[in-house]
mmCIF file of C-alpha atoms and ligand atoms in Angstrom:
data_model
loop_
_atom_site.group_PDB
_atom_site.id
_atom_site.type_symbol
_atom_site.label_atom_id
_atom_site.label_comp_id
_atom_site.label_asym_id
_atom_site.label_seq_id
_atom_site.Cartn_x
_atom_site.Cartn_y
_atom_site.Cartn_z
ATOM 1 C CA MET A 1 102.391 64.508 131.417
ATOM 2 C CA GLN A 2 101.057 67.818 131.616
ATOM 3 C CA ARG A 3 100.036 69.238 128.479
ATOM 4 C CA ALA A 4 100.374 72.634 126.851
ATOM 5 C CA THR A 5 97.459 74.175 125.189
ATOM 6 C CA PRO A 6 98.351 77.433 122.805
ATOM 7 C CA GLN A 7 96.904 80.447 123.367
ATOM 8 C CA GLU A 8 93.671 81.580 122.151
ATOM 9 C CA PHE A 9 93.403 84.756 120.311
ATOM 10 C CA SER A 10 90.370 86.037 122.296
ATOM 11 C CA ARG A 11 92.786 89.300 123.591
ATOM 12 C CA VAL A 12 95.142 89.311 121.113
ATOM 13 C CA LEU A 13 95.762 93.083 120.091
ATOM 14 C CA SER A 14 98.947 93.458 119.583
ATOM 15 C CA SER A 15 100.306 90.425 117.065
ATOM 16 C CA MET A 16 100.369 90.193 113.182
ATOM 17 C CA CYS A 17 99.781 86.978 113.251
ATOM 18 C CA THR A 18 95.918 85.032 113.537
ATOM 19 C CA GLU A 19 94.150 82.156 112.959
ATOM 20 C CA PRO A 20 94.800 80.700 109.770
ATOM 21 C CA HIS A 21 91.767 79.805 107.333
ATOM 22 C CA PRO A 22 90.456 76.514 107.669
ATOM 23 C CA ALA A 23 91.672 75.545 104.278
ATOM 24 C CA ALA A 24 95.240 76.652 105.677
ATOM 25 C CA ARG A 25 95.270 75.121 108.514
ATOM 26 C CA THR A 26 94.260 71.821 106.663
ATOM 27 C CA ALA A 27 96.763 71.889 103.491
ATOM 28 C CA ALA A 28 99.711 72.599 106.567
ATOM 29 C CA GLU A 29 98.867 69.506 108.454
ATOM 30 C CA ARG A 30 98.457 67.362 105.279
ATOM 31 C CA PHE A 31 102.001 68.989 103.817
ATOM 32 C CA LEU A 32 103.454 69.066 107.264
ATOM 33 C CA ALA A 33 106.266 66.613 106.282
ATOM 34 C CA THR A 34 107.640 68.019 102.543
ATOM 35 C CA ASN A 35 110.730 69.924 101.661
ATOM 36 C CA PRO A 36 110.239 71.792 98.880
ATOM 37 C CA GLY A 37 114.021 73.225 99.771
ATOM 38 C CA ASP A 38 114.124 70.034 97.399
ATOM 39 C CA PRO A 39 111.854 70.155 94.636
ATOM 40 C CA GLY A 40 113.287 66.969 92.860
ATOM 41 C CA THR A 41 111.943 64.395 95.354
ATOM 42 C CA TYR A 42 108.917 66.641 96.872
ATOM 43 C CA GLU A 43 107.353 67.369 93.752
ATOM 44 C CA THR A 44 103.566 67.798 94.342
ATOM 45 C CA VAL A 45 104.468 70.393 97.042
ATOM 46 C CA VAL A 46 106.321 72.773 94.181
ATOM 47 C CA ALA A 47 103.045 72.966 91.827
ATOM 48 C CA LEU A 48 101.609 74.390 94.828
ATOM 49 C CA GLU A 49 104.101 76.875 95.712
ATOM 50 C CA ASP A 50 104.130 77.411 91.534
ATOM 51 C CA GLU A 51 100.565 78.366 92.578
ATOM 52 C CA ALA A 52 100.791 80.702 95.586
ATOM 53 C CA VAL A 53 103.282 82.421 93.491
ATOM 54 C CA SER A 54 101.322 83.079 90.311
ATOM 55 C CA THR A 55 98.613 84.144 92.954
ATOM 56 C CA LEU A 56 101.054 86.216 94.878
ATOM 57 C CA GLY A 57 101.830 88.065 91.554
ATOM 58 C CA ALA A 58 98.141 88.967 90.707
ATOM 59 C CA VAL A 59 98.049 90.217 94.677
ATOM 60 C CA ALA A 60 101.524 92.396 93.843
ATOM 61 C CA GLY A 61 100.958 93.866 90.403
ATOM 62 C CA LEU A 62 103.762 91.374 88.355
ATOM 63 C CA ALA A 63 101.897 89.375 85.479
ATOM 64 C CA GLU A 64 104.739 86.879 85.106
ATOM 65 C CA PRO A 65 105.934 86.906 88.870
ATOM 66 C CA THR A 66 109.103 84.624 90.055
ATOM 67 C CA ASP A 67 109.356 84.507 93.760
ATOM 68 C CA TYR A 68 109.313 81.315 95.879
ATOM 69 C CA ILE A 69 107.726 80.907 99.431
ATOM 70 C CA THR A 70 110.464 82.029 101.928
ATOM 71 C CA SER A 71 109.959 80.655 106.018
ATOM 72 C CA ASP A 72 109.252 84.292 106.869
ATOM 73 C CA LYS A 73 109.556 87.562 106.084
ATOM 74 C CA THR A 74 112.776 87.477 107.636
ATOM 75 C CA GLU A 75 114.265 85.763 105.274
ATOM 76 C CA ALA A 76 112.738 87.411 102.421
ATOM 77 C CA ASN A 77 114.169 91.047 103.700
ATOM 78 C CA ILE A 78 117.708 89.336 103.622
ATOM 79 C CA GLN A 79 117.182 87.235 100.405
ATOM 80 C CA ALA A 80 116.434 90.607 98.739
ATOM 81 C CA MET A 81 119.467 92.349 100.757
ATOM 82 C CA ARG A 82 121.850 89.477 99.231
ATOM 83 C CA ILE A 83 120.730 89.820 96.081
ATOM 84 C CA ALA A 84 121.162 93.552 96.028
ATOM 85 C CA ARG A 85 125.178 92.960 97.474
ATOM 86 C CA ASP A 86 125.419 90.847 94.893
ATOM 87 C CA ARG A 87 124.251 92.532 91.967
ATOM 88 C CA ALA A 88 126.574 95.884 92.818
ATOM 89 C CA ASP A 89 130.217 96.107 92.513
ATOM 90 C CA THR A 90 131.518 97.905 95.964
ATOM 91 C CA SER A 91 133.654 96.524 98.724
ATOM 92 C CA LYS A 92 132.011 98.747 100.665
ATOM 93 C CA PRO A 93 127.998 98.405 100.178
ATOM 94 C CA ASP A 94 125.145 100.291 101.663
ATOM 95 C CA VAL A 95 121.152 100.202 101.667
ATOM 96 C CA VAL A 96 119.237 103.839 102.394
ATOM 97 C CA ALA A 97 115.601 102.848 103.828
ATOM 98 C CA PRO A 98 113.471 105.034 106.417
ATOM 99 C CA GLU A 99 113.888 104.793 110.114
ATOM 100 C CA SER A 100 110.652 102.896 110.281
ATOM 101 C CA VAL A 101 111.839 99.930 108.396
ATOM 102 C CA HIS A 102 111.271 96.473 110.257
ATOM 103 C CA PHE A 103 114.115 95.212 112.578
ATOM 104 C CA SER A 104 115.063 92.332 109.747
ATOM 105 C CA PHE A 105 116.938 94.854 108.006
ATOM 106 C CA HIS A 106 119.165 95.202 111.207
ATOM 107 C CA LYS A 107 119.907 91.898 111.213
ATOM 108 C CA ALA A 108 120.595 91.356 107.811
ATOM 109 C CA ALA A 109 123.071 94.360 107.740
ATOM 110 C CA ASP A 110 124.677 92.240 110.394
ATOM 111 C CA VAL A 111 124.939 88.863 108.338
ATOM 112 C CA LEU A 112 125.607 90.070 105.269
ATOM 113 C CA GLY A 113 128.280 93.141 106.587
ATOM 114 C CA PHE A 114 126.200 96.170 105.009
ATOM 115 C CA ASP A 115 125.979 99.398 106.598
ATOM 116 C CA LEU A 116 122.077 100.272 107.058
ATOM 117 C CA ARG A 117 121.497 104.104 106.658
ATOM 118 C CA THR A 118 118.058 104.732 108.084
ATOM 119 C CA THR A 119 116.651 108.150 107.503
ATOM 120 C CA PRO A 120 114.041 110.105 109.415
ATOM 121 C CA LEU A 121 110.589 109.947 108.408
ATOM 122 C CA ASP A 122 108.111 113.090 107.754
ATOM 123 C CA ALA A 123 104.548 112.123 109.197
ATOM 124 C CA TYR A 124 105.607 108.827 110.272
ATOM 125 C CA ARG A 125 106.132 107.715 106.093
ATOM 126 C CA ALA A 126 109.755 107.370 104.437
ATOM 127 C CA ASP A 127 110.960 111.565 103.784
ATOM 128 C CA THR A 128 112.104 111.360 99.940
ATOM 129 C CA ASP A 129 114.658 113.846 100.514
ATOM 130 C CA ALA A 130 116.562 112.338 103.291
ATOM 131 C CA ILE A 131 116.542 109.562 101.323
ATOM 132 C CA ALA A 132 117.851 111.000 98.582
ATOM 133 C CA GLU A 133 120.783 112.393 100.008
ATOM 134 C CA ARG A 134 121.864 109.356 102.107
ATOM 135 C CA VAL A 135 122.621 107.826 99.019
ATOM 136 C CA ASP A 136 125.869 107.428 97.354
ATOM 137 C CA ALA A 137 128.111 105.432 94.764
ATOM 138 C CA ASP A 138 128.062 102.698 97.234
ATOM 139 C CA THR A 139 124.754 102.207 97.271
ATOM 140 C CA VAL A 140 122.865 98.913 96.453
ATOM 141 C CA ALA A 141 119.583 99.095 97.785
ATOM 142 C CA VAL A 142 117.057 102.175 98.557
ATOM 143 C CA VAL A 143 113.864 100.292 100.187
ATOM 144 C CA GLY A 144 110.224 101.468 100.967
ATOM 145 C CA VAL A 145 108.015 100.050 103.304
ATOM 146 C CA ALA A 146 104.166 99.824 102.213
ATOM 147 C CA GLY A 147 102.889 99.508 105.628
ATOM 148 C CA THR A 148 104.850 99.751 108.626
ATOM 149 C CA THR A 149 104.983 97.355 111.463
ATOM 150 C CA GLU A 150 104.742 100.193 113.606
ATOM 151 C CA TYR A 151 102.269 102.313 112.926
ATOM 152 C CA GLY A 152 100.769 100.759 109.233
ATOM 153 C CA ARG A 153 102.244 103.709 106.994
ATOM 154 C CA VAL A 154 102.739 103.447 103.354
ATOM 155 C CA ASP A 155 106.081 104.969 101.800
ATOM 156 C CA PRO A 156 105.922 107.586 98.522
ATOM 157 C CA ILE A 157 106.694 104.271 96.789
ATOM 158 C CA PRO A 158 106.626 105.866 92.870
ATOM 159 C CA GLU A 159 109.154 108.722 93.876
ATOM 160 C CA LEU A 160 111.642 106.118 96.154
ATOM 161 C CA ALA A 161 111.493 103.778 93.152
ATOM 162 C CA GLU A 162 112.804 107.069 90.893
ATOM 163 C CA ILE A 163 115.640 107.718 93.516
ATOM 164 C CA ALA A 164 116.682 104.118 93.522
ATOM 165 C CA ALA A 165 116.592 104.377 89.242
ATOM 166 C CA ASP A 166 118.889 107.514 89.244
ATOM 167 C CA ALA A 167 121.350 105.873 91.309
ATOM 168 C CA GLY A 168 121.584 102.957 89.051
ATOM 169 C CA THR A 169 120.376 101.046 92.367
ATOM 170 C CA LEU A 170 118.277 97.912 93.166
ATOM 171 C CA PHE A 171 114.617 98.776 94.982
ATOM 172 C CA HIS A 172 113.261 96.421 97.452
ATOM 173 C CA VAL A 173 109.242 97.214 98.741
ATOM 174 C CA ASP A 174 108.558 95.543 102.013
ATOM 175 C CA ALA A 175 104.844 94.952 101.693
ATOM 176 C CA ALA A 176 105.088 92.225 104.450
ATOM 177 C CA TRP A 177 102.206 93.514 106.227
ATOM 178 C CA GLY A 178 100.578 95.414 103.766
ATOM 179 C CA GLY A 179 100.672 93.527 101.069
ATOM 180 C CA PHE A 180 96.912 91.535 101.361
ATOM 181 C CA TYR A 181 95.336 94.807 102.158
ATOM 182 C CA LEU A 182 96.507 97.851 99.786
ATOM 183 C CA PRO A 183 94.974 95.984 96.894
ATOM 184 C CA PHE A 184 91.912 97.017 97.985
ATOM 185 C CA THR A 185 92.979 100.675 98.315
ATOM 186 C CA ASP A 186 94.408 103.378 96.220
ATOM 187 C CA HIS A 187 98.037 103.282 97.402
ATOM 188 C CA LYS A 188 100.329 103.391 94.628
ATOM 189 C CA TRP A 189 102.811 100.510 96.445
ATOM 190 C CA ASN A 190 103.148 97.725 93.905
ATOM 191 C CA PHE A 191 105.486 96.252 90.997
ATOM 192 C CA SER A 192 102.836 97.599 88.593
ATOM 193 C CA HIS A 193 102.561 101.210 89.993
ATOM 194 C CA ALA A 194 106.026 102.106 90.520
ATOM 195 C CA ASP A 195 110.068 100.266 89.489
ATOM 196 C CA VAL A 196 109.819 97.379 92.121
ATOM 197 C CA ASP A 197 113.361 95.062 91.851
ATOM 198 C CA THR A 198 111.924 92.568 94.517
ATOM 199 C CA MET A 199 109.164 92.796 97.821
ATOM 200 C CA THR A 200 108.702 90.832 100.512
ATOM 201 C CA ILE A 201 105.287 90.091 100.839
ATOM 202 C CA ASP A 202 103.304 87.974 103.182
ATOM 203 C CA PRO A 203 100.817 85.140 103.283
ATOM 204 C CA HIS A 204 100.749 84.497 106.748
ATOM 205 C CA LYS A 205 99.683 87.910 108.569
ATOM 206 C CA LEU A 206 97.077 88.861 106.414
ATOM 207 C CA GLY A 207 97.052 86.428 103.664
ATOM 208 C CA GLN A 208 95.897 84.134 106.630
ATOM 209 C CA ALA A 209 98.252 80.864 105.660
ATOM 210 C CA ALA A 210 99.893 78.992 108.707
ATOM 211 C CA MET A 211 103.132 80.501 109.895
ATOM 212 C CA PRO A 212 105.894 80.456 108.807
ATOM 213 C CA ALA A 213 105.155 81.563 105.062
ATOM 214 C CA GLY A 214 106.776 84.667 103.932
ATOM 215 C CA GLY A 215 106.981 85.534 99.621
ATOM 216 C CA LEU A 216 109.627 86.850 98.074
ATOM 217 C CA LEU A 217 108.806 88.285 94.925
ATOM 218 C CA ALA A 218 111.404 89.500 92.070
ATOM 219 C CA ARG A 219 110.851 91.670 88.677
ATOM 220 C CA SER A 220 112.854 88.792 86.579
ATOM 221 C CA GLU A 221 113.950 85.623 86.919
ATOM 222 C CA GLY A 222 117.931 86.982 86.676
ATOM 223 C CA PHE A 223 117.199 88.546 89.906
ATOM 224 C CA PHE A 224 117.723 84.798 91.702
ATOM 225 C CA GLU A 225 120.138 84.126 89.883
ATOM 226 C CA PRO A 226 122.970 85.022 92.023
ATOM 227 C CA LEU A 227 121.268 83.127 95.277
ATOM 228 C CA ALA A 228 121.534 79.650 93.593
ATOM 229 C CA VAL A 229 123.912 77.200 95.324
ATOM 230 C CA ASP A 230 124.644 73.646 93.823
ATOM 231 C CA THR A 231 123.128 70.706 95.494
ATOM 232 C CA PRO A 232 124.693 67.429 93.954
ATOM 233 C CA TYR A 233 123.326 64.950 96.345
ATOM 234 C CA LEU A 234 119.978 65.801 96.483
ATOM 235 C CA GLU A 235 117.177 64.886 93.783
ATOM 236 C CA SER A 236 117.901 69.360 92.226
ATOM 237 C CA PRO A 237 120.868 70.562 90.954
ATOM 238 C CA ALA A 238 120.431 74.506 93.002
ATOM 239 C CA GLN A 239 118.768 75.870 96.078
ATOM 240 C CA THR A 240 118.032 79.396 96.130
ATOM 241 C CA SER A 241 116.070 79.278 99.505
ATOM 242 C CA LEU A 242 118.463 80.741 102.354
ATOM 243 C CA THR A 243 116.891 78.118 104.577
ATOM 244 C CA GLY A 244 118.199 74.451 103.794
ATOM 245 C CA THR A 245 115.316 71.533 104.598
ATOM 246 C CA ARG A 246 111.996 73.748 105.729
ATOM 247 C CA SER A 247 107.892 72.111 105.985
ATOM 248 C CA GLY A 248 106.151 72.077 102.913
ATOM 249 C CA ALA A 249 103.340 73.348 105.215
ATOM 250 C CA GLY A 250 103.939 76.859 104.547
ATOM 251 C CA VAL A 251 103.715 76.770 101.457
ATOM 252 C CA ALA A 252 100.789 74.337 101.149
ATOM 253 C CA SER A 253 98.820 76.551 103.421
ATOM 254 C CA ALA A 254 99.801 79.715 101.791
ATOM 255 C CA ALA A 255 97.985 78.002 98.337
ATOM 256 C CA ALA A 256 95.236 77.345 100.069
ATOM 257 C CA ALA A 257 94.732 80.374 101.888
ATOM 258 C CA MET A 258 95.227 82.439 98.893
ATOM 259 C CA ASP A 259 92.784 80.092 96.560
ATOM 260 C CA GLU A 260 89.840 80.764 98.821
ATOM 261 C CA LEU A 261 90.441 84.196 99.999
ATOM 262 C CA TRP A 262 91.813 85.977 96.677
ATOM 263 C CA PRO A 263 90.246 88.466 96.070
ATOM 264 C CA ALA A 264 87.087 88.543 97.374
ATOM 265 C CA GLY A 265 87.845 86.790 101.064
ATOM 266 C CA TYR A 266 90.593 89.470 101.438
ATOM 267 C CA ARG A 267 88.907 92.033 100.447
ATOM 268 C CA GLU A 268 86.303 91.196 103.128
ATOM 269 C CA ALA A 269 88.747 91.116 105.604
ATOM 270 C CA ALA A 270 90.094 94.625 104.332
ATOM 271 C CA ALA A 271 86.755 96.122 105.313
ATOM 272 C CA VAL A 272 86.384 94.132 108.472
ATOM 273 C CA ALA A 273 89.757 95.510 109.799
ATOM 274 C CA ASP A 274 89.407 99.021 108.637
ATOM 275 C CA GLU A 275 86.092 99.144 110.318
ATOM 276 C CA ASN A 276 87.332 97.910 113.483
ATOM 277 C CA ALA A 277 90.109 100.363 113.777
ATOM 278 C CA THR A 278 88.357 103.653 112.728
ATOM 279 C CA TRP A 279 85.945 102.649 115.827
ATOM 280 C CA LEU A 280 88.528 101.976 117.570
ATOM 281 C CA ALA A 281 90.306 104.668 116.988
ATOM 282 C CA ASP A 282 87.222 106.806 117.417
ATOM 283 C CA ALA A 283 86.274 105.499 120.612
ATOM 284 C CA LEU A 284 89.831 106.043 122.139
ATOM 285 C CA SER A 285 89.643 109.810 120.600
ATOM 286 C CA GLU A 286 86.292 110.232 122.258
ATOM 287 C CA ARG A 287 88.142 109.577 125.501
ATOM 288 C CA ASP A 288 90.277 112.210 125.037
ATOM 289 C CA TYR A 289 93.640 109.918 124.086
ATOM 290 C CA ARG A 290 95.667 111.228 121.284
ATOM 291 C CA VAL A 291 95.604 108.804 118.441
ATOM 292 C CA VAL A 292 97.574 108.441 115.402
ATOM 293 C CA THR A 293 94.725 108.225 112.972
ATOM 294 C CA PRO A 294 95.163 104.564 111.239
ATOM 295 C CA GLU A 295 95.884 104.396 107.584
ATOM 296 C CA LEU A 296 96.408 100.656 107.661
ATOM 297 C CA PRO A 297 94.166 99.321 110.479
ATOM 298 C CA VAL A 298 97.044 99.710 113.256
ATOM 299 C CA VAL A 299 95.699 102.121 116.035
ATOM 300 C CA ALA A 300 98.150 103.692 118.236
ATOM 301 C CA ALA A 301 97.525 106.022 121.556
ATOM 302 C CA ALA A 302 98.857 107.453 124.035
ATOM 303 C CA ILE A 303 96.614 105.896 127.143
ATOM 304 C CA GLY A 304 99.532 106.462 129.630
ATOM 305 C CA GLU A 305 101.690 103.656 131.413
ATOM 306 C CA GLU A 306 99.172 103.106 134.501
ATOM 307 C CA VAL A 307 96.199 102.275 132.248
ATOM 308 C CA PHE A 308 98.396 100.232 129.956
ATOM 309 C CA ALA A 309 99.719 97.621 132.817
ATOM 310 C CA ALA A 310 96.362 97.555 134.251
ATOM 311 C CA LEU A 311 94.280 96.784 130.666
ATOM 312 C CA ARG A 312 97.818 94.238 130.748
ATOM 313 C CA ASP A 313 96.647 92.961 134.125
ATOM 314 C CA ALA A 314 93.340 92.433 132.435
ATOM 315 C CA GLY A 315 94.685 89.929 130.127
ATOM 316 C CA TRP A 316 94.858 92.233 127.428
ATOM 317 C CA ARG A 317 97.959 91.249 124.812
ATOM 318 C CA ILE A 318 99.139 94.401 123.740
ATOM 319 C CA SER A 319 101.989 96.068 122.938
ATOM 320 C CA HIS A 320 104.054 99.250 122.668
ATOM 321 C CA THR A 321 105.058 101.503 120.099
ATOM 322 C CA GLY A 322 108.810 102.794 120.175
ATOM 323 C CA ARG A 323 107.389 106.240 121.736
ATOM 324 C CA GLY A 324 105.284 104.516 124.234
ATOM 325 C CA GLU A 325 102.065 104.542 122.822
ATOM 326 C CA LEU A 326 99.370 101.593 123.057
ATOM 327 C CA ARG A 327 99.775 99.610 119.173
ATOM 328 C CA VAL A 328 96.844 97.626 118.667
ATOM 329 C CA VAL A 329 96.925 95.390 115.158
ATOM 330 C CA CYS A 330 93.177 95.111 113.947
ATOM 331 C CA MET A 331 93.746 91.442 112.338
ATOM 332 C CA PRO A 332 91.175 88.877 111.219
ATOM 333 C CA HIS A 333 90.799 87.395 114.954
ATOM 334 C CA VAL A 334 90.256 91.145 116.443
ATOM 335 C CA THR A 335 86.282 91.100 115.871
ATOM 336 C CA ARG A 336 84.026 94.357 117.043
ATOM 337 C CA GLU A 337 83.004 92.528 119.788
ATOM 338 C CA MET A 338 86.261 91.927 121.533
ATOM 339 C CA CYS A 339 86.948 96.168 120.324
ATOM 340 C CA ARG A 340 84.291 96.764 122.432
ATOM 341 C CA GLU A 341 85.147 94.262 125.151
ATOM 342 C CA PHE A 342 88.491 96.174 125.323
ATOM 343 C CA VAL A 343 87.034 99.635 125.330
ATOM 344 C CA ALA A 344 84.653 98.891 128.433
ATOM 345 C CA ASP A 345 87.769 97.096 130.159
ATOM 346 C CA LEU A 346 89.204 100.618 129.749
ATOM 347 C CA ASP A 347 86.781 102.258 130.834
ATOM 348 C CA ARG A 348 86.297 100.959 134.250
ATOM 349 C CA ILE A 349 89.964 100.754 134.546
ATOM 350 C CA ARG A 350 89.662 104.783 133.817
ATOM 351 C CA GLU A 351 87.196 105.195 137.009
ATOM 352 C CA HIS A 352 88.957 102.987 138.856
ATOM 353 C CA HIS A 353 92.088 105.892 138.235
ATOM 354 C CA THR A 354 90.271 108.952 138.214
HETATM 355 N N1 PLP B 401 108.889 93.136 107.251
HETATM 356 C C1 PLP B 401 108.020 93.735 108.088
HETATM 357 C C2 PLP B 401 106.931 95.477 107.459
HETATM 358 C C3 PLP B 401 106.926 93.005 109.200
HETATM 359 O O1 PLP B 401 105.502 93.959 109.771
HETATM 360 C C4 PLP B 401 107.739 91.949 109.560
HETATM 361 C C5 PLP B 401 107.065 91.549 110.950
HETATM 362 O O2 PLP B 401 106.342 91.839 111.811
HETATM 363 C C6 PLP B 401 108.421 91.919 108.935
HETATM 364 C C7 PLP B 401 109.112 92.184 108.167
HETATM 365 C C8 PLP B 401 109.657 90.505 109.363
HETATM 366 O O3 PLP B 401 108.296 88.996 109.565
HETATM 367 P P1 PLP B 401 108.647 87.813 110.017
HETATM 368 O O4 PLP B 401 108.635 88.422 111.852
HETATM 369 O O5 PLP B 401 107.777 86.477 109.742
HETATM 370 O O6 PLP B 401 109.792 87.504 109.637
#
């Protein structure tokens, strides 16, 4: 029987997934068959979940965090919107978010039956006037993004928190992509900077845990209460997660990765990612391409469809932004050497095309 081999990361420039830290890989394998959905039976993985939650709180500026390790960030965003919908008293719930929100919010709107009102951006970030204009008596949540998936921009989180507070509605921050990078910047993005109620934060992207592992943090335990359902035939009385049975691999690997890397290892990884993004953006600008200056380590540049296609034919895994620019995400596996090889291929292709 032919055995498939997992794809290598040596030419992957578009993905927000990366190679897990070796300690995370080992922990994932060890805890693969445990189920954090049934804490009464699988006690050791639950102890690791508590550890992971505590570190996630430190990352996100929350002294006494309540949280659980979700299957992924889609689950975290859906659950946050479920909390928002269930706390509010309206039969026509709406959620107001910048149009840069991740598509998981469109899934959430579909599943939970709320109206997702997206607003235009101002220089790739949420426009606070546009957000304030769309909030009404039926708004159950305002969403801000701390690190957009497409361009790596950080919304004005404190201003959005104020809009949500004035409207008496829940404020959710999606820091799925930025959460392990932003602690080493001057951005205002977390619970200690603004009145954030809930946050999605990601151990498996820059956090270097094994996939899938997400995190949903809330300002206090009360936020999770509406999510609990009774589980009479398990060893545990209730379950808060959206998924039922889930592997402990994500939980254990998140705890192991953060144990190894928070904060020094993540600081170093953020600095390397930053340097590589700046190097690549400069190299593309020098070749007269229009480049969107990176804020988080995502580089977008208008290189044209022909060159893009030739780079893909050369084996590079690259993606487009919605406007058709090349989009490169400088994840931990993206080295300077890879960036140099990419630009060398680009130069060869340009020569051929001129
Ligand atoms: N939110 C943001 C900002 C993201 O960048 C992503 C994934 O790229 C998600 C949510 C969804 O994450 P997942 O695909 O792990 O569910």
